[in-house]
GROMACS .gro file of C-alpha atoms in nm:
model
  287
    1UNK     CA    1  21.929 -15.038  16.266
    2UNK     CA    2  22.243 -14.852  16.384
    3UNK     CA    3  22.421 -14.966  16.697
    4UNK     CA    4  22.295 -14.660  16.894
    5UNK     CA    5  21.957 -14.692  16.777
    6UNK     CA    6  21.975 -15.044  16.914
    7UNK     CA    7  22.076 -14.944  17.242
    8UNK     CA    8  21.813 -14.668  17.238
    9UNK     CA    9  21.544 -14.939  17.180
   10UNK     CA   10  21.680 -15.173  17.435
   11UNK     CA   11  21.665 -14.878  17.723
   12UNK     CA   12  21.302 -14.813  17.595
   13UNK     CA   13  21.168 -15.161  17.596
   14UNK     CA   14  21.351 -15.222  17.935
   15UNK     CA   15  21.162 -14.905  18.083
   16UNK     CA   16  20.819 -15.004  17.939
   17UNK     CA   17  20.856 -15.387  18.034
   18UNK     CA   18  21.006 -15.315  18.376
   19UNK     CA   19  20.845 -15.455  18.688
   20UNK     CA   20  20.622 -15.210  18.890
   21UNK     CA   21  20.825 -15.006  19.116
   22UNK     CA   22  20.865 -15.155  19.499
   23UNK     CA   23  20.784 -14.815  19.637
   24UNK     CA   24  20.447 -14.773  19.442
   25UNK     CA   25  20.127 -14.881  19.598
   26UNK     CA   26  19.889 -15.001  19.314
   27UNK     CA   27  19.507 -14.996  19.408
   28UNK     CA   28  19.189 -15.080  19.226
   29UNK     CA   29  18.805 -15.104  19.300
   30UNK     CA   30  18.518 -15.317  19.141
   31UNK     CA   31  18.343 -15.135  18.853
   32UNK     CA   32  18.024 -15.072  19.028
   33UNK     CA   33  18.004 -14.768  18.796
   34UNK     CA   34  18.133 -14.684  18.426
   35UNK     CA   35  18.497 -14.646  18.403
   36UNK     CA   36  18.498 -14.270  18.350
   37UNK     CA   37  18.311 -14.221  18.682
   38UNK     CA   38  18.563 -14.468  18.866
   39UNK     CA   39  18.866 -14.295  18.724
   40UNK     CA   40  18.737 -13.937  18.853
   41UNK     CA   41  18.636 -14.088  19.197
   42UNK     CA   42  18.940 -14.274  19.264
   43UNK     CA   43  19.233 -14.063  19.093
   44UNK     CA   44  19.162 -13.836  19.385
   45UNK     CA   45  19.176 -14.107  19.639
   46UNK     CA   46  19.520 -14.189  19.485
   47UNK     CA   47  19.641 -13.844  19.566
   48UNK     CA   48  19.504 -13.851  19.927
   49UNK     CA   49  19.689 -14.158  20.001
   50UNK     CA   50  20.007 -14.068  19.830
   51UNK     CA   51  20.008 -13.766  20.029
   52UNK     CA   52  19.931 -13.962  20.371
   53UNK     CA   53  20.177 -14.250  20.299
   54UNK     CA   54  20.479 -14.077  20.122
   55UNK     CA   55  20.482 -14.320  19.850
   56UNK     CA   56  20.355 -14.302  19.499
   57UNK     CA   57  19.996 -14.442  19.477
   58UNK     CA   58  19.842 -14.536  19.136
   59UNK     CA   59  19.484 -14.610  19.056
   60UNK     CA   60  19.421 -14.903  18.803
   61UNK     CA   61  19.087 -14.931  18.647
   62UNK     CA   62  18.952 -15.272  18.568
   63UNK     CA   63  18.690 -15.393  18.356
   64UNK     CA   64  18.479 -15.633  18.567
   65UNK     CA   65  18.479 -15.766  18.903
   66UNK     CA   66  18.646 -16.081  18.837
   67UNK     CA   67  18.927 -15.881  18.682
   68UNK     CA   68  18.959 -15.692  19.017
   69UNK     CA   69  18.995 -16.016  19.205
   70UNK     CA   70  19.261 -16.148  18.941
   71UNK     CA   71  19.460 -15.829  18.955
   72UNK     CA   72  19.467 -15.856  19.350
   73UNK     CA   73  19.566 -16.233  19.323
   74UNK     CA   74  19.854 -16.167  19.063
   75UNK     CA   75  19.995 -15.877  19.273
   76UNK     CA   76  19.888 -15.618  19.001
   77UNK     CA   77  19.750 -15.430  19.285
   78UNK     CA   78  19.804 -15.446  19.639
   79UNK     CA   79  19.482 -15.263  19.777
   80UNK     CA   80  19.126 -15.283  19.642
   81UNK     CA   81  18.783 -15.125  19.726
   82UNK     CA   82  18.585 -15.455  19.700
   83UNK     CA   83  18.236 -15.548  19.756
   84UNK     CA   84  18.148 -15.801  20.007
   85UNK     CA   85  18.176 -16.109  19.775
   86UNK     CA   86  18.465 -15.994  19.586
   87UNK     CA   87  18.646 -15.903  19.883
   88UNK     CA   88  18.599 -16.281  20.007
   89UNK     CA   89  18.709 -16.417  19.670
   90UNK     CA   90  19.022 -16.207  19.659
   91UNK     CA   91  19.119 -16.324  20.026
   92UNK     CA   92  19.065 -16.682  19.983
   93UNK     CA   93  19.299 -16.656  19.669
   94UNK     CA   94  19.565 -16.430  19.862
   95UNK     CA   95  19.657 -16.596  20.184
   96UNK     CA   96  19.743 -16.337  20.439
   97UNK     CA   97  19.516 -16.045  20.277
   98UNK     CA   98  19.300 -15.887  20.525
   99UNK     CA   99  19.012 -15.646  20.533
  100UNK     CA  100  19.126 -15.338  20.716
  101UNK     CA  101  18.846 -15.078  20.651
  102UNK     CA  102  18.477 -15.053  20.551
  103UNK     CA  103  18.241 -14.774  20.505
  104UNK     CA  104  18.041 -14.645  20.820
  105UNK     CA  105  17.745 -14.757  20.605
  106UNK     CA  106  17.881 -15.108  20.519
  107UNK     CA  107  17.842 -15.280  20.816
  108UNK     CA  108  17.442 -15.281  20.751
  109UNK     CA  109  17.413 -15.227  20.379
  110UNK     CA  110  17.090 -15.289  20.183
  111UNK     CA  111  16.985 -15.402  19.820
  112UNK     CA  112  16.683 -15.193  19.661
  113UNK     CA  113  16.472 -15.385  19.430
  114UNK     CA  114  16.326 -15.142  19.183
  115UNK     CA  115  16.075 -15.153  18.921
  116UNK     CA  116  15.954 -14.949  18.628
  117UNK     CA  117  15.669 -14.717  18.725
  118UNK     CA  118  15.434 -14.867  18.444
  119UNK     CA  119  15.310 -15.136  18.692
  120UNK     CA  120  15.493 -15.018  19.040
  121UNK     CA  121  15.455 -14.720  19.255
  122UNK     CA  122  15.459 -14.825  19.626
  123UNK     CA  123  15.740 -14.968  19.836
  124UNK     CA  124  15.630 -15.288  20.020
  125UNK     CA  125  15.773 -15.373  20.382
  126UNK     CA  126  15.752 -15.729  20.294
  127UNK     CA  127  15.892 -15.905  19.948
  128UNK     CA  128  15.625 -15.812  19.690
  129UNK     CA  129  15.613 -16.164  19.532
  130UNK     CA  130  15.263 -16.120  19.376
  131UNK     CA  131  15.368 -15.787  19.205
  132UNK     CA  132  15.700 -15.918  19.074
  133UNK     CA  133  15.633 -16.277  18.982
  134UNK     CA  134  15.651 -16.343  18.619
  135UNK     CA  135  15.832 -15.993  18.523
  136UNK     CA  136  16.159 -15.965  18.350
  137UNK     CA  137  16.442 -15.898  18.615
  138UNK     CA  138  16.797 -15.787  18.599
  139UNK     CA  139  17.104 -15.841  18.849
  140UNK     CA  140  17.410 -15.616  18.850
  141UNK     CA  141  17.724 -15.790  18.797
  142UNK     CA  142  17.758 -16.168  18.852
  143UNK     CA  143  17.963 -16.144  19.142
  144UNK     CA  144  17.831 -15.843  19.301
  145UNK     CA  145  17.727 -15.873  19.681
  146UNK     CA  146  17.440 -15.599  19.632
  147UNK     CA  147  17.374 -15.651  19.278
  148UNK     CA  148  17.352 -16.035  19.265
  149UNK     CA  149  17.450 -16.265  19.591
  150UNK     CA  150  17.208 -16.104  19.837
  151UNK     CA  151  16.926 -16.043  19.592
  152UNK     CA  152  16.942 -16.409  19.479
  153UNK     CA  153  16.949 -16.524  19.840
  154UNK     CA  154  16.652 -16.327  19.926
  155UNK     CA  155  16.446 -16.407  19.620
  156UNK     CA  156  16.522 -16.773  19.692
  157UNK     CA  157  16.405 -16.738  20.075
  158UNK     CA  158  16.093 -16.541  20.004
  159UNK     CA  159  15.960 -16.741  19.715
  160UNK     CA  160  16.103 -17.075  19.761
  161UNK     CA  161  16.209 -17.049  19.401
  162UNK     CA  162  16.523 -16.991  19.169
  163UNK     CA  163  16.519 -16.650  19.029
  164UNK     CA  164  16.492 -16.807  18.676
  165UNK     CA  165  16.165 -16.986  18.775
  166UNK     CA  166  16.027 -16.686  18.955
  167UNK     CA  167  16.085 -16.426  18.694
  168UNK     CA  168  15.997 -16.462  18.329
  169UNK     CA  169  16.350 -16.382  18.222
  170UNK     CA  170  16.656 -16.312  18.415
  171UNK     CA  171  16.965 -16.114  18.313
  172UNK     CA  172  17.287 -15.923  18.425
  173UNK     CA  173  17.334 -15.559  18.366
  174UNK     CA  174  17.701 -15.530  18.455
  175UNK     CA  175  17.696 -15.283  18.714
  176UNK     CA  176  17.447 -15.069  18.929
  177UNK     CA  177  17.419 -14.746  18.731
  178UNK     CA  178  17.317 -14.973  18.417
  179UNK     CA  179  17.070 -15.155  18.622
  180UNK     CA  180  16.901 -14.826  18.708
  181UNK     CA  181  16.918 -14.707  18.337
  182UNK     CA  182  16.773 -15.043  18.234
  183UNK     CA  183  16.474 -15.045  18.476
  184UNK     CA  184  16.376 -14.677  18.414
  185UNK     CA  185  16.367 -14.740  18.032
  186UNK     CA  186  16.160 -15.027  18.056
  187UNK     CA  187  16.412 -15.260  17.885
  188UNK     CA  188  16.384 -15.494  18.209
  189UNK     CA  189  16.075 -15.454  18.450
  190UNK     CA  190  16.261 -15.527  18.784
  191UNK     CA  191  16.617 -15.494  18.915
  192UNK     CA  192  16.851 -15.501  19.225
  193UNK     CA  193  17.096 -15.253  19.298
  194UNK     CA  194  17.333 -15.086  19.554
  195UNK     CA  195  17.103 -14.859  19.757
  196UNK     CA  196  17.384 -14.608  19.769
  197UNK     CA  197  17.383 -14.581  19.391
  198UNK     CA  198  17.026 -14.492  19.391
  199UNK     CA  199  17.021 -14.248  19.680
  200UNK     CA  200  17.292 -14.081  19.496
  201UNK     CA  201  17.103 -14.056  19.170
  202UNK     CA  202  16.805 -13.923  19.386
  203UNK     CA  203  17.005 -13.673  19.550
  204UNK     CA  204  17.156 -13.557  19.209
  205UNK     CA  205  16.818 -13.546  19.054
  206UNK     CA  206  16.878 -13.815  18.815
  207UNK     CA  207  16.566 -13.853  18.565
  208UNK     CA  208  16.592 -14.237  18.611
  209UNK     CA  209  16.450 -14.230  18.947
  210UNK     CA  210  16.135 -14.074  18.811
  211UNK     CA  211  16.034 -14.404  18.650
  212UNK     CA  212  16.229 -14.660  18.821
  213UNK     CA  213  16.072 -14.700  19.186
  214UNK     CA  214  16.182 -14.878  19.495
  215UNK     CA  215  15.932 -15.161  19.576
  216UNK     CA  216  16.152 -15.344  19.848
  217UNK     CA  217  16.472 -15.318  20.054
  218UNK     CA  218  16.643 -15.619  20.190
  219UNK     CA  219  16.735 -15.691  20.542
  220UNK     CA  220  17.125 -15.541  20.623
  221UNK     CA  221  17.414 -15.731  20.556
  222UNK     CA  222  17.802 -15.649  20.537
  223UNK     CA  223  17.928 -15.531  20.217
  224UNK     CA  224  18.208 -15.314  20.074
  225UNK     CA  225  18.544 -15.323  20.211
  226UNK     CA  226  18.916 -15.208  20.178
  227UNK     CA  227  19.115 -15.526  20.140
  228UNK     CA  228  19.513 -15.531  20.146
  229UNK     CA  229  19.742 -15.793  20.043
  230UNK     CA  230  19.957 -15.982  20.336
  231UNK     CA  231  20.291 -15.905  20.175
  232UNK     CA  232  20.270 -15.513  20.164
  233UNK     CA  233  20.485 -15.476  20.473
  234UNK     CA  234  20.763 -15.676  20.314
  235UNK     CA  235  20.775 -15.456  20.011
  236UNK     CA  236  20.691 -15.124  20.155
  237UNK     CA  237  20.815 -15.132  20.512
  238UNK     CA  238  20.731 -15.282  20.855
  239UNK     CA  239  20.376 -15.142  20.975
  240UNK     CA  240  20.294 -14.997  20.610
  241UNK     CA  241  19.946 -15.161  20.612
  242UNK     CA  242  19.867 -15.030  20.944
  243UNK     CA  243  19.944 -14.666  20.804
  244UNK     CA  244  19.701 -14.754  20.497
  245UNK     CA  245  19.428 -14.824  20.762
  246UNK     CA  246  19.488 -14.509  20.951
  247UNK     CA  247  19.503 -14.324  20.642
  248UNK     CA  248  19.165 -14.452  20.528
  249UNK     CA  249  19.012 -14.427  20.857
  250UNK     CA  250  19.132 -14.062  20.873
  251UNK     CA  251  18.989 -13.958  20.526
  252UNK     CA  252  18.752 -13.686  20.616
  253UNK     CA  253  18.734 -13.467  20.313
  254UNK     CA  254  18.359 -13.457  20.225
  255UNK     CA  255  18.447 -13.456  19.862
  256UNK     CA  256  18.648 -13.737  19.875
  257UNK     CA  257  18.388 -13.934  20.087
  258UNK     CA  258  18.106 -13.841  19.857
  259UNK     CA  259  18.264 -13.997  19.579
  260UNK     CA  260  18.209 -14.343  19.762
  261UNK     CA  261  17.966 -14.227  19.886
  262UNK     CA  262  18.017 -14.264  20.247
  263UNK     CA  263  18.010 -14.069  20.558
  264UNK     CA  264  18.349 -14.209  20.647
  265UNK     CA  265  18.554 -14.534  20.726
  266UNK     CA  266  18.585 -14.758  21.023
  267UNK     CA  267  18.799 -15.062  21.089
  268UNK     CA  268  18.690 -15.395  20.935
  269UNK     CA  269  18.800 -15.739  20.972
  270UNK     CA  270  18.803 -16.083  20.792
  271UNK     CA  271  18.545 -16.220  21.014
  272UNK     CA  272  18.319 -15.945  20.951
  273UNK     CA  273  18.237 -16.100  20.615
  274UNK     CA  274  18.173 -16.461  20.740
  275UNK     CA  275  17.808 -16.440  20.653
  276UNK     CA  276  17.894 -16.350  20.279
  277UNK     CA  277  18.133 -16.635  20.280
  278UNK     CA  278  17.862 -16.854  20.400
  279UNK     CA  279  17.598 -16.726  20.147
  280UNK     CA  280  17.831 -16.730  19.860
  281UNK     CA  281  17.892 -17.102  19.942
  282UNK     CA  282  17.559 -17.178  19.968
  283UNK     CA  283  17.459 -17.033  19.631
  284UNK     CA  284  17.759 -17.208  19.473
  285UNK     CA  285  17.944 -16.884  19.408
  286UNK     CA  286  18.231 -16.960  19.617
  287UNK     CA  287  18.410 -17.310  19.638
   0.00000   0.00000   0.00000
């Protein structure tokens, strides 16, 4: 290789391998839907935040809930749209990190238990133990608040049994949309998922809701949240995290909000998620 080619190659690799720009805010979101849907949803959010904050903002897709937490801990992302449990995990691993906003609906979130219509049609006010006992059951992701943590808590509370003992078989679909598809197809007889994903499917006329029926709703609990690293101000300027919070609270574009879907965002704090932390520890999902 000639000297000039060596120089060119050196510049190329230096550019590719250079650390992330200190003037770029990177954010991600737990993959509660498939990656294509997430990129479509959050690329628009990145554009909005960039315009509001006056810095480059980039969305970084991740493959799993643990990957989102790891990326946050490792400073590959500085802001994330977490679920209740993944947000607690991230903040425990990143001292100084704080929850700054949640959806207006997230202070009182619920999980739907859905069942294939081959045996279930009617929603019950109380946990339908007789109907569900011995059926096959799928959670969502292993560290999902609405797809695993709270469903497992209520199964144990309502039946006095572990899910593996109450159901004939227990699995993990990976995300809420997949849970809906699997229960609708009959691959799993029962599943637990984020109510917003199911309601969105109803609003869009998705065929899955015709064969996957709601049979019970959990009591409300705190869930999704925007969490930001504690060192963002040192990188992007004093008061930057407050500006991010204000940008999120000021998001009022119906198209952007529909992609969450949320009616708007309200302030949040770490203490709001103390019940999630306590439940996670009780179930052995947090140390």
